[in-house]
PDB file of C-alpha atoms in Angstrom:
ATOM      1  CA  MET A   1      12.297 -10.190  16.816  1.00  0.00           C
ATOM      2  CA  SER A   2      12.520 -13.640  18.363  1.00  0.00           C
ATOM      3  CA  ALA A   3      10.746 -16.367  16.413  1.00  0.00           C
ATOM      4  CA  PRO A   4       7.502 -17.522  18.036  1.00  0.00           C
ATOM      5  CA  ALA A   5       5.728 -20.598  16.694  1.00  0.00           C
ATOM      6  CA  SER A   6       4.965 -20.031  13.016  1.00  0.00           C
ATOM      7  CA  PHE A   7       1.516 -20.156  11.490  1.00  0.00           C
ATOM      8  CA  LYS A   8       0.490 -23.417   9.871  1.00  0.00           C
ATOM      9  CA  ARG A   9      -2.793 -22.538   8.140  1.00  0.00           C
ATOM     10  CA  ILE A  10      -2.971 -19.070   6.571  1.00  0.00           C
ATOM     11  CA  ALA A  11      -6.129 -17.741   4.940  1.00  0.00           C
ATOM     12  CA  VAL A  12      -5.818 -14.856   2.484  1.00  0.00           C
ATOM     13  CA  ILE A  13      -9.082 -13.016   1.801  1.00  0.00           C
ATOM     14  CA  GLY A  14      -8.880 -10.929  -1.373  1.00  0.00           C
ATOM     15  CA  LEU A  15      -6.628 -12.084  -4.209  1.00  0.00           C
ATOM     16  CA  GLY A  16      -5.536  -8.905  -5.965  1.00  0.00           C
ATOM     17  CA  LEU A  17      -1.991  -7.560  -6.058  1.00  0.00           C
ATOM     18  CA  LEU A  18      -1.407  -7.645  -2.305  1.00  0.00           C
ATOM     19  CA  GLY A  19      -3.385 -10.779  -1.516  1.00  0.00           C
ATOM     20  CA  GLY A  20      -1.819 -12.617  -4.429  1.00  0.00           C
ATOM     21  CA  SER A  21       1.631 -11.481  -3.317  1.00  0.00           C
ATOM     22  CA  VAL A  22       0.993 -12.625   0.261  1.00  0.00           C
ATOM     23  CA  ALA A  23      -0.074 -16.047  -1.027  1.00  0.00           C
ATOM     24  CA  ARG A  24       2.950 -16.287  -3.342  1.00  0.00           C
ATOM     25  CA  ALA A  25       5.345 -15.163  -0.609  1.00  0.00           C
ATOM     26  CA  VAL A  26       3.942 -17.660   1.904  1.00  0.00           C
ATOM     27  CA  GLN A  27       4.368 -20.448  -0.647  1.00  0.00           C
ATOM     28  CA  ALA A  28       7.941 -19.339  -1.319  1.00  0.00           C
ATOM     29  CA  HIS A  29       9.113 -18.608   2.226  1.00  0.00           C
ATOM     30  CA  MET A  30       6.850 -20.672   4.501  1.00  0.00           C
ATOM     31  CA  PRO A  31       6.666 -24.051   2.716  1.00  0.00           C
ATOM     32  CA  ASP A  32       5.278 -25.817   5.795  1.00  0.00           C
ATOM     33  CA  ALA A  33       2.223 -23.540   5.896  1.00  0.00           C
ATOM     34  CA  LEU A  34      -1.000 -24.262   4.017  1.00  0.00           C
ATOM     35  CA  THR A  35      -2.321 -21.260   2.083  1.00  0.00           C
ATOM     36  CA  ILE A  36      -6.060 -20.923   1.600  1.00  0.00           C
ATOM     37  CA  GLY A  37      -7.229 -18.187  -0.743  1.00  0.00           C
ATOM     38  CA  PHE A  38     -10.627 -16.627  -1.325  1.00  0.00           C
ATOM     39  CA  ASP A  39     -11.960 -13.743  -3.390  1.00  0.00           C
ATOM     40  CA  ALA A  40     -15.565 -12.571  -3.595  1.00  0.00           C
ATOM     41  CA  ASP A  41     -15.306 -12.368  -7.400  1.00  0.00           C
ATOM     42  CA  PRO A  42     -15.921 -15.789  -9.023  1.00  0.00           C
ATOM     43  CA  ALA A  43     -13.784 -14.819 -12.027  1.00  0.00           C
ATOM     44  CA  VAL A  44     -10.856 -14.003  -9.736  1.00  0.00           C
ATOM     45  CA  ARG A  45     -11.283 -17.330  -7.915  1.00  0.00           C
ATOM     46  CA  ALA A  46     -11.283 -19.156 -11.244  1.00  0.00           C
ATOM     47  CA  ARG A  47      -8.137 -17.389 -12.401  1.00  0.00           C
ATOM     48  CA  ALA A  48      -6.463 -18.001  -9.033  1.00  0.00           C
ATOM     49  CA  ARG A  49      -7.056 -21.743  -9.513  1.00  0.00           C
ATOM     50  CA  GLU A  50      -5.597 -21.617 -13.019  1.00  0.00           C
ATOM     51  CA  ILE A  51      -2.354 -20.073 -11.767  1.00  0.00           C
ATOM     52  CA  ALA A  52      -2.259 -22.050  -8.479  1.00  0.00           C
ATOM     53  CA  LEU A  53      -2.253 -18.896  -6.412  1.00  0.00           C
ATOM     54  CA  ALA A  54      -2.952 -20.803  -3.183  1.00  0.00           C
ATOM     55  CA  ASP A  55      -2.897 -24.413  -2.021  1.00  0.00           C
ATOM     56  CA  VAL A  56      -6.668 -24.426  -1.490  1.00  0.00           C
ATOM     57  CA  LEU A  57      -9.233 -22.111  -3.105  1.00  0.00           C
ATOM     58  CA  PRO A  58     -12.717 -22.767  -1.682  1.00  0.00           C
ATOM     59  CA  GLU A  59     -15.963 -21.187  -2.837  1.00  0.00           C
ATOM     60  CA  THR A  60     -16.801 -19.285   0.356  1.00  0.00           C
ATOM     61  CA  ALA A  61     -14.993 -17.038   2.799  1.00  0.00           C
ATOM     62  CA  GLY A  62     -16.239 -19.206   5.662  1.00  0.00           C
ATOM     63  CA  GLU A  63     -14.587 -22.298   4.214  1.00  0.00           C
ATOM     64  CA  ALA A  64     -11.378 -20.329   3.675  1.00  0.00           C
ATOM     65  CA  VAL A  65     -10.978 -19.188   7.281  1.00  0.00           C
ATOM     66  CA  ALA A  66     -12.257 -22.334   9.006  1.00  0.00           C
ATOM     67  CA  GLY A  67      -9.380 -23.767  11.036  1.00  0.00           C
ATOM     68  CA  ALA A  68      -6.938 -21.003  10.042  1.00  0.00           C
ATOM     69  CA  ASP A  69      -4.564 -19.714  12.707  1.00  0.00           C
ATOM     70  CA  LEU A  70      -3.851 -16.535  10.698  1.00  0.00           C
ATOM     71  CA  VAL A  71      -6.269 -14.614   8.472  1.00  0.00           C
ATOM     72  CA  VAL A  72      -4.916 -11.821   6.237  1.00  0.00           C
ATOM     73  CA  LEU A  73      -7.602  -9.464   4.934  1.00  0.00           C
ATOM     74  CA  CYS A  74      -6.461  -8.069   1.574  1.00  0.00           C
ATOM     75  CA  VAL A  75      -9.601  -6.213   0.529  1.00  0.00           C
ATOM     76  CA  PRO A  76     -10.015  -2.431  -0.002  1.00  0.00           C
ATOM     77  CA  VAL A  77     -10.214  -0.580   3.316  1.00  0.00           C
ATOM     78  CA  GLY A  78     -13.835   0.342   2.636  1.00  0.00           C
ATOM     79  CA  ALA A  79     -14.697  -3.361   2.482  1.00  0.00           C
ATOM     80  CA  MET A  80     -12.888  -4.404   5.690  1.00  0.00           C
ATOM     81  CA  ALA A  81     -15.984  -4.255   7.913  1.00  0.00           C
ATOM     82  CA  ALA A  82     -18.046  -6.377   5.521  1.00  0.00           C
ATOM     83  CA  ALA A  83     -15.199  -8.879   5.141  1.00  0.00           C
ATOM     84  CA  GLY A  84     -14.882  -9.101   8.919  1.00  0.00           C
ATOM     85  CA  ARG A  85     -18.594  -9.745   9.372  1.00  0.00           C
ATOM     86  CA  ALA A  86     -18.543 -12.397   6.656  1.00  0.00           C
ATOM     87  CA  ILE A  87     -15.817 -14.461   8.315  1.00  0.00           C
ATOM     88  CA  ALA A  88     -16.726 -13.867  11.974  1.00  0.00           C
ATOM     89  CA  PRO A  89     -18.921 -16.966  12.485  1.00  0.00           C
ATOM     90  CA  TYR A  90     -16.291 -19.301  11.039  1.00  0.00           C
ATOM     91  CA  LEU A  91     -13.121 -18.214  12.844  1.00  0.00           C
ATOM     92  CA  ALA A  92     -11.330 -20.767  15.017  1.00  0.00           C
ATOM     93  CA  PRO A  93     -10.507 -20.018  18.668  1.00  0.00           C
ATOM     94  CA  GLY A  94      -7.101 -18.374  19.011  1.00  0.00           C
ATOM     95  CA  VAL A  95      -6.947 -17.134  15.420  1.00  0.00           C
ATOM     96  CA  ILE A  96      -5.144 -13.866  14.672  1.00  0.00           C
ATOM     97  CA  VAL A  97      -6.615 -11.542  12.048  1.00  0.00           C
ATOM     98  CA  THR A  98      -4.440  -8.965  10.304  1.00  0.00           C
ATOM     99  CA  ASP A  99      -4.824  -6.906   7.132  1.00  0.00           C
ATOM    100  CA  VAL A 100      -2.888  -4.948   4.513  1.00  0.00           C
ATOM    101  CA  GLY A 101      -4.882  -1.702   4.473  1.00  0.00           C
ATOM    102  CA  SER A 102      -3.152   1.605   3.749  1.00  0.00           C
ATOM    103  CA  SER A 103      -5.095   3.468   6.453  1.00  0.00           C
ATOM    104  CA  LYS A 104      -5.149   1.996   9.926  1.00  0.00           C
ATOM    105  CA  ALA A 105      -7.260   3.849  12.504  1.00  0.00           C
ATOM    106  CA  SER A 106     -10.503   3.399  10.566  1.00  0.00           C
ATOM    107  CA  VAL A 107      -9.666  -0.216   9.758  1.00  0.00           C
ATOM    108  CA  ALA A 108      -8.904  -0.969  13.408  1.00  0.00           C
ATOM    109  CA  ARG A 109     -12.273   0.453  14.445  1.00  0.00           C
ATOM    110  CA  ALA A 110     -14.140  -1.406  11.716  1.00  0.00           C
ATOM    111  CA  LEU A 111     -12.551  -4.767  12.492  1.00  0.00           C
ATOM    112  CA  ALA A 112     -12.931  -4.360  16.255  1.00  0.00           C
ATOM    113  CA  GLU A 113     -16.654  -3.828  15.729  1.00  0.00           C
ATOM    114  CA  ALA A 114     -17.025  -6.640  13.174  1.00  0.00           C
ATOM    115  CA  LEU A 115     -14.927  -9.160  15.130  1.00  0.00           C
ATOM    116  CA  PRO A 116     -15.665  -8.742  18.854  1.00  0.00           C
ATOM    117  CA  GLY A 117     -13.552 -11.040  20.996  1.00  0.00           C
ATOM    118  CA  VAL A 118     -11.179 -11.868  18.115  1.00  0.00           C
ATOM    119  CA  THR A 119      -7.475 -10.960  18.209  1.00  0.00           C
ATOM    120  CA  VAL A 120      -6.985  -8.300  15.519  1.00  0.00           C
ATOM    121  CA  ILE A 121      -3.456  -6.983  14.889  1.00  0.00           C
ATOM    122  CA  PRO A 122      -3.685  -4.555  11.928  1.00  0.00           C
ATOM    123  CA  SER A 123      -0.691  -4.155   9.642  1.00  0.00           C
ATOM    124  CA  HIS A 124       0.306  -2.288   6.510  1.00  0.00           C
ATOM    125  CA  PRO A 125       3.003  -3.599   4.167  1.00  0.00           C
ATOM    126  CA  VAL A 126       4.249  -0.440   2.455  1.00  0.00           C
ATOM    127  CA  ALA A 127       4.699  -2.095  -0.911  1.00  0.00           C
ATOM    128  CA  GLY A 128       2.852  -2.267  -4.179  1.00  0.00           C
ATOM    129  CA  THR A 129       2.749  -1.562  -7.881  1.00  0.00           C
ATOM    130  CA  GLU A 130       0.189   0.060 -10.141  1.00  0.00           C
ATOM    131  CA  GLN A 131      -0.976  -3.394 -11.273  1.00  0.00           C
ATOM    132  CA  SER A 132      -4.034  -5.171  -9.891  1.00  0.00           C
ATOM    133  CA  GLY A 133      -5.712  -8.561 -10.076  1.00  0.00           C
ATOM    134  CA  PRO A 134      -4.522 -12.091  -9.230  1.00  0.00           C
ATOM    135  CA  ASP A 135      -1.883 -12.169 -11.977  1.00  0.00           C
ATOM    136  CA  ALA A 136      -0.183  -9.093 -10.481  1.00  0.00           C
ATOM    137  CA  GLY A 137       0.937 -10.860  -7.298  1.00  0.00           C
ATOM    138  CA  PHE A 138       4.566 -11.936  -6.873  1.00  0.00           C
ATOM    139  CA  ALA A 139       6.533 -13.379  -3.970  1.00  0.00           C
ATOM    140  CA  ALA A 140       9.236 -10.697  -3.823  1.00  0.00           C
ATOM    141  CA  LEU A 141       6.863  -7.738  -3.403  1.00  0.00           C
ATOM    142  CA  PHE A 142       7.633  -7.344   0.319  1.00  0.00           C
ATOM    143  CA  ARG A 143      11.372  -7.934   0.156  1.00  0.00           C
ATOM    144  CA  ASN A 144      13.251  -5.165   1.980  1.00  0.00           C
ATOM    145  CA  ARG A 145      10.050  -3.100   2.279  1.00  0.00           C
ATOM    146  CA  TRP A 146       8.614  -1.804   5.523  1.00  0.00           C
ATOM    147  CA  CYS A 147       5.562  -3.365   7.112  1.00  0.00           C
ATOM    148  CA  ILE A 148       4.011  -1.211   9.829  1.00  0.00           C
ATOM    149  CA  VAL A 149       2.141  -3.121  12.514  1.00  0.00           C
ATOM    150  CA  THR A 150      -0.423  -1.025  14.426  1.00  0.00           C
ATOM    151  CA  PRO A 151      -1.699  -3.118  17.348  1.00  0.00           C
ATOM    152  CA  PRO A 152      -4.421  -1.897  19.716  1.00  0.00           C
ATOM    153  CA  ALA A 153      -3.237  -0.679  23.099  1.00  0.00           C
ATOM    154  CA  ASP A 154      -4.375  -3.844  24.889  1.00  0.00           C
ATOM    155  CA  ALA A 155      -2.869  -6.312  22.399  1.00  0.00           C
ATOM    156  CA  ASP A 156      -0.780  -9.196  23.720  1.00  0.00           C
ATOM    157  CA  ALA A 157       2.950  -8.721  23.102  1.00  0.00           C
ATOM    158  CA  GLY A 158       3.364 -12.313  21.959  1.00  0.00           C
ATOM    159  CA  GLU A 159       0.608 -11.982  19.367  1.00  0.00           C
ATOM    160  CA  ILE A 160       2.099  -8.731  18.090  1.00  0.00           C
ATOM    161  CA  ALA A 161       5.445 -10.507  17.761  1.00  0.00           C
ATOM    162  CA  ARG A 162       3.885 -13.401  15.829  1.00  0.00           C
ATOM    163  CA  VAL A 163       2.433 -10.994  13.259  1.00  0.00           C
ATOM    164  CA  GLY A 164       5.779  -9.197  12.989  1.00  0.00           C
ATOM    165  CA  VAL A 165       7.678 -12.444  12.472  1.00  0.00           C
ATOM    166  CA  PHE A 166       5.167 -13.446   9.790  1.00  0.00           C
ATOM    167  CA  TRP A 167       5.921 -10.309   7.764  1.00  0.00           C
ATOM    168  CA  GLU A 168       9.649 -10.726   8.337  1.00  0.00           C
ATOM    169  CA  ALA A 169       9.378 -14.250   6.942  1.00  0.00           C
ATOM    170  CA  LEU A 170       7.959 -12.719   3.740  1.00  0.00           C
ATOM    171  CA  GLY A 171      11.015 -10.442   3.481  1.00  0.00           C
ATOM    172  CA  ALA A 172       9.717  -7.240   5.080  1.00  0.00           C
ATOM    173  CA  ARG A 173      11.245  -5.010   7.719  1.00  0.00           C
ATOM    174  CA  VAL A 174       8.804  -4.501  10.575  1.00  0.00           C
ATOM    175  CA  GLU A 175       8.008  -1.363  12.568  1.00  0.00           C
ATOM    176  CA  THR A 176       5.346  -1.007  15.270  1.00  0.00           C
ATOM    177  CA  MET A 177       3.400   2.253  15.358  1.00  0.00           C
ATOM    178  CA  ASP A 178       0.271   3.841  16.783  1.00  0.00           C
ATOM    179  CA  ALA A 179      -2.550   3.716  14.210  1.00  0.00           C
ATOM    180  CA  GLU A 180      -3.261   7.461  14.242  1.00  0.00           C
ATOM    181  CA  HIS A 181       0.436   8.286  13.874  1.00  0.00           C
ATOM    182  CA  HIS A 182       0.676   5.806  10.992  1.00  0.00           C
ATOM    183  CA  ASP A 183      -2.158   7.564   9.205  1.00  0.00           C
ATOM    184  CA  ARG A 184      -0.477  10.975   9.476  1.00  0.00           C
ATOM    185  CA  VAL A 185       2.868   9.601   8.251  1.00  0.00           C
ATOM    186  CA  LEU A 186       1.321   7.737   5.308  1.00  0.00           C
ATOM    187  CA  ALA A 187      -0.842  10.711   4.419  1.00  0.00           C
ATOM    188  CA  VAL A 188       2.299  12.614   3.391  1.00  0.00           C
ATOM    189  CA  THR A 189       4.485   9.740   2.128  1.00  0.00           C
ATOM    190  CA  SER A 190       1.854   7.811   0.157  1.00  0.00           C
ATOM    191  CA  HIS A 191      -1.656   9.235   0.090  1.00  0.00           C
ATOM    192  CA  LEU A 192      -0.832  12.836  -0.835  1.00  0.00           C
ATOM    193  CA  PRO A 193       1.551  11.793  -3.664  1.00  0.00           C
ATOM    194  CA  HIS A 194      -1.217   9.658  -5.133  1.00  0.00           C
ATOM    195  CA  LEU A 195      -3.676  12.541  -4.876  1.00  0.00           C
ATOM    196  CA  ILE A 196      -1.201  14.850  -6.629  1.00  0.00           C
ATOM    197  CA  ALA A 197      -0.592  12.239  -9.331  1.00  0.00           C
ATOM    198  CA  TYR A 198      -4.297  11.741  -9.985  1.00  0.00           C
ATOM    199  CA  THR A 199      -4.734  15.511 -10.166  1.00  0.00           C
ATOM    200  CA  ILE A 200      -1.858  16.328 -12.520  1.00  0.00           C
ATOM    201  CA  VAL A 201      -2.721  13.472 -14.886  1.00  0.00           C
ATOM    202  CA  GLY A 202      -6.326  14.677 -14.861  1.00  0.00           C
ATOM    203  CA  THR A 203      -5.129  18.202 -15.684  1.00  0.00           C
ATOM    204  CA  ALA A 204      -3.062  16.843 -18.569  1.00  0.00           C
ATOM    205  CA  SER A 205      -6.101  14.962 -19.817  1.00  0.00           C
ATOM    206  CA  ASP A 206      -8.123  18.176 -19.807  1.00  0.00           C
ATOM    207  CA  LEU A 207      -5.336  19.899 -21.779  1.00  0.00           C
ATOM    208  CA  GLU A 208      -4.993  17.099 -24.298  1.00  0.00           C
ATOM    209  CA  GLU A 209      -7.413  18.595 -26.818  1.00  0.00           C
ATOM    210  CA  VAL A 210      -5.867  22.055 -26.479  1.00  0.00           C
ATOM    211  CA  THR A 211      -2.341  20.787 -27.143  1.00  0.00           C
ATOM    212  CA  GLN A 212      -3.361  18.359 -29.889  1.00  0.00           C
ATOM    213  CA  SER A 213      -1.831  15.261 -28.226  1.00  0.00           C
ATOM    214  CA  GLU A 214       1.458  16.969 -27.341  1.00  0.00           C
ATOM    215  CA  VAL A 215       1.055  16.295 -23.601  1.00  0.00           C
ATOM    216  CA  ILE A 216       1.227  12.545 -24.101  1.00  0.00           C
ATOM    217  CA  LYS A 217       3.527  12.638 -27.123  1.00  0.00           C
ATOM    218  CA  TYR A 218       6.215  14.625 -25.327  1.00  0.00           C
ATOM    219  CA  SER A 219       5.724  13.271 -21.816  1.00  0.00           C
ATOM    220  CA  ALA A 220       9.012  13.346 -19.913  1.00  0.00           C
ATOM    221  CA  GLY A 221      10.141  11.001 -17.158  1.00  0.00           C
ATOM    222  CA  GLY A 222       8.470  13.009 -14.418  1.00  0.00           C
ATOM    223  CA  PHE A 223       5.061  12.891 -16.081  1.00  0.00           C
ATOM    224  CA  ARG A 224       5.496   9.186 -16.885  1.00  0.00           C
ATOM    225  CA  ASP A 225       6.055   8.505 -13.187  1.00  0.00           C
ATOM    226  CA  PHE A 226       2.903  10.429 -12.310  1.00  0.00           C
ATOM    227  CA  THR A 227       0.914   8.337 -14.788  1.00  0.00           C
ATOM    228  CA  ARG A 228       2.275   5.138 -13.226  1.00  0.00           C
ATOM    229  CA  ILE A 229       1.080   6.195  -9.790  1.00  0.00           C
ATOM    230  CA  ALA A 230      -2.243   7.406 -11.190  1.00  0.00           C
ATOM    231  CA  ALA A 231      -2.813   3.989 -12.772  1.00  0.00           C
ATOM    232  CA  SER A 232      -3.258   2.429  -9.314  1.00  0.00           C
ATOM    233  CA  ASP A 233      -6.481   0.654  -8.412  1.00  0.00           C
ATOM    234  CA  PRO A 234      -9.266   3.298  -8.265  1.00  0.00           C
ATOM    235  CA  THR A 235     -11.439   1.413  -5.764  1.00  0.00           C
ATOM    236  CA  MET A 236      -8.583   0.968  -3.316  1.00  0.00           C
ATOM    237  CA  TRP A 237      -7.522   4.621  -3.475  1.00  0.00           C
ATOM    238  CA  ARG A 238     -11.049   5.991  -3.279  1.00  0.00           C
ATOM    239  CA  ASP A 239     -11.441   4.049  -0.025  1.00  0.00           C
ATOM    240  CA  VAL A 240      -8.042   5.176   1.293  1.00  0.00           C
ATOM    241  CA  PHE A 241      -8.837   8.869   0.832  1.00  0.00           C
ATOM    242  CA  LEU A 242     -12.261   8.525   2.431  1.00  0.00           C
ATOM    243  CA  SER A 243     -11.034   6.434   5.353  1.00  0.00           C
ATOM    244  CA  ASN A 244      -8.037   8.673   6.094  1.00  0.00           C
ATOM    245  CA  ARG A 245      -9.673  11.958   5.172  1.00  0.00           C
ATOM    246  CA  ASP A 246      -8.621  13.986   8.243  1.00  0.00           C
ATOM    247  CA  ALA A 247      -4.907  13.252   7.892  1.00  0.00           C
ATOM    248  CA  VAL A 248      -5.011  13.655   4.105  1.00  0.00           C
ATOM    249  CA  LEU A 249      -6.776  17.008   4.359  1.00  0.00           C
ATOM    250  CA  GLU A 250      -4.253  18.199   6.959  1.00  0.00           C
ATOM    251  CA  MET A 251      -1.302  17.277   4.731  1.00  0.00           C
ATOM    252  CA  LEU A 252      -3.016  18.676   1.651  1.00  0.00           C
ATOM    253  CA  GLN A 253      -3.417  22.028   3.417  1.00  0.00           C
ATOM    254  CA  ARG A 254       0.267  22.083   4.376  1.00  0.00           C
ATOM    255  CA  PHE A 255       1.241  21.147   0.817  1.00  0.00           C
ATOM    256  CA  SER A 256      -0.973  23.909  -0.581  1.00  0.00           C
ATOM    257  CA  GLU A 257       0.740  26.452   1.685  1.00  0.00           C
ATOM    258  CA  ASP A 258       4.197  25.271   0.578  1.00  0.00           C
ATOM    259  CA  LEU A 259       3.113  25.351  -3.059  1.00  0.00           C
ATOM    260  CA  THR A 260       1.923  28.927  -2.616  1.00  0.00           C
ATOM    261  CA  GLU A 261       5.368  29.900  -1.284  1.00  0.00           C
ATOM    262  CA  LEU A 262       7.026  28.401  -4.372  1.00  0.00           C
ATOM    263  CA  GLN A 263       4.539  30.220  -6.567  1.00  0.00           C
ATOM    264  CA  LYS A 264       5.515  33.498  -4.903  1.00  0.00           C
ATOM    265  CA  ALA A 265       9.221  32.735  -5.362  1.00  0.00           C
ATOM    266  CA  ILE A 266       8.768  32.091  -9.086  1.00  0.00           C
ATOM    267  CA  ARG A 267       6.694  35.242  -9.512  1.00  0.00           C
ATOM    268  CA  LYS A 268       9.305  37.349  -7.666  1.00  0.00           C
ATOM    269  CA  GLY A 269      12.251  35.707  -9.410  1.00  0.00           C
ATOM    270  CA  ASP A 270      13.592  34.486  -6.052  1.00  0.00           C
ATOM    271  CA  GLY A 271      16.159  32.031  -7.364  1.00  0.00           C
ATOM    272  CA  ALA A 272      17.844  31.618  -3.977  1.00  0.00           C
ATOM    273  CA  MET A 273      14.645  30.320  -2.365  1.00  0.00           C
ATOM    274  CA  LEU A 274      14.058  27.888  -5.235  1.00  0.00           C
ATOM    275  CA  PHE A 275      17.663  26.675  -5.116  1.00  0.00           C
ATOM    276  CA  ASP A 276      17.553  26.116  -1.346  1.00  0.00           C
ATOM    277  CA  THR A 277      14.274  24.182  -1.600  1.00  0.00           C
ATOM    278  CA  PHE A 278      15.505  21.979  -4.435  1.00  0.00           C
ATOM    279  CA  THR A 279      18.811  21.318  -2.641  1.00  0.00           C
ATOM    280  CA  ARG A 280      16.987  20.189   0.499  1.00  0.00           C
ATOM    281  CA  THR A 281      14.622  17.893  -1.400  1.00  0.00           C
ATOM    282  CA  ARG A 282      17.495  16.419  -3.413  1.00  0.00           C
ATOM    283  CA  ALA A 283      19.105  15.333  -0.139  1.00  0.00           C
ATOM    284  CA  ILE A 284      15.895  13.532   0.830  1.00  0.00           C
ATOM    285  CA  ARG A 285      16.000  11.597  -2.441  1.00  0.00           C
ATOM    286  CA  ARG A 286      19.575  10.511  -1.708  1.00  0.00           C
ATOM    287  CA  SER A 287      18.525   9.356   1.772  1.00  0.00           C
ATOM    288  CA  ILE A 288      15.778   7.174   0.295  1.00  0.00           C
ATOM    289  CA  ILE A 289      18.290   5.501  -2.011  1.00  0.00           C
ATOM    290  CA  GLU A 290      20.777   5.022   0.835  1.00  0.00           C
ATOM    291  CA  MET A 291      18.069   3.227   2.839  1.00  0.00           C
ATOM    292  CA  GLY A 292      17.538   0.820  -0.061  1.00  0.00           C
ATOM    293  CA  GLN A 293      13.998   1.989  -0.757  1.00  0.00           C
ATOM    294  CA  ASP A 294      14.560   2.853  -4.429  1.00  0.00           C
ATOM    295  CA  ASP A 295      16.867   2.343  -7.384  1.00  0.00           C
ATOM    296  CA  ALA A 296      19.859   4.661  -7.807  1.00  0.00           C
ATOM    297  CA  ARG A 297      20.391   3.706 -11.454  1.00  0.00           C
ATOM    298  CA  PRO A 298      19.797   6.405 -14.089  1.00  0.00           C
ATOM    299  CA  ASP A 299      16.161   6.991 -15.103  1.00  0.00           C
ATOM    300  CA  PHE A 300      14.940   4.978 -12.093  1.00  0.00           C
ATOM    301  CA  GLY A 301      16.384   1.759 -13.472  1.00  0.00           C
ATOM    302  CA  ARG A 302      14.285   1.773 -16.629  1.00  0.00           C
ATOM    303  CA  SER A 303      15.514  -0.549 -19.355  1.00  0.00           C
ATOM    304  CA  HIS A 304      16.747   1.223 -22.479  1.00  0.00           C
ATOM    305  CA  SER A 305      17.853  -1.812 -24.466  1.00  0.00           C
ATOM    306  CA  ASP A 306      17.201  -1.769 -28.202  1.00  0.00           C
TER     307      ASP A 306
END
């Protein structure tokens, strides 16, 4: 993308992992911009001041967005409408509002209703960890990760470009996509894996008494990775599944059908079918590593130092 005029006053609403990382990344990569941070939780605001998470940390959302030329909403998707209504009276003319929500069609509708007449260019940085809270944020979170921008059909090309350049400045690669298509893609690449992780860890928890702690004691790398995913913020993921329910249910049905086929193959002793499936999925893993989206080191790069 070409480089339109950069933003000078950036308000970040919501100071958890993603909001804190946006604030840190702006401080690191956009030193001429002023970062203003706000969180509805007084304890989070207090902690954000202690760790200097933003240049300015006012007591109200209105103060945070007043005069900002970019507002980044980093609240759970279920809270986007309320956050939009809270800041609407205080937004400056010409401001651009974006967000970091993991589902986009519902967020676009909610913000369009809450912010009539305001330029809203939704976006989704596909990055994160299982950590939450203001201390979890770090400037490198978006480096070499994809950020999907999902502008409305009537959005101005220059404003779309400005949002894209903003995310590129924080280290992300930017792709533009229709909101509904985004939700179907993320349903299978992100939302369904989280649902599976929550389910299998819940199953293990139910079995814990039966196996007398052996599930946790002998957990292998695969189960450990499921528990990492399942440790993600419960409020955020509850809202994601509810806001993207149609796409998630569609992908869950397809997954259930594929799982049934594997179940049949195991029951019938069909080793060829299992081998072909595992070979195909192994190639996908290699493609992810080749694209720089994960670590090729043994055991996912875990440290094994004494």
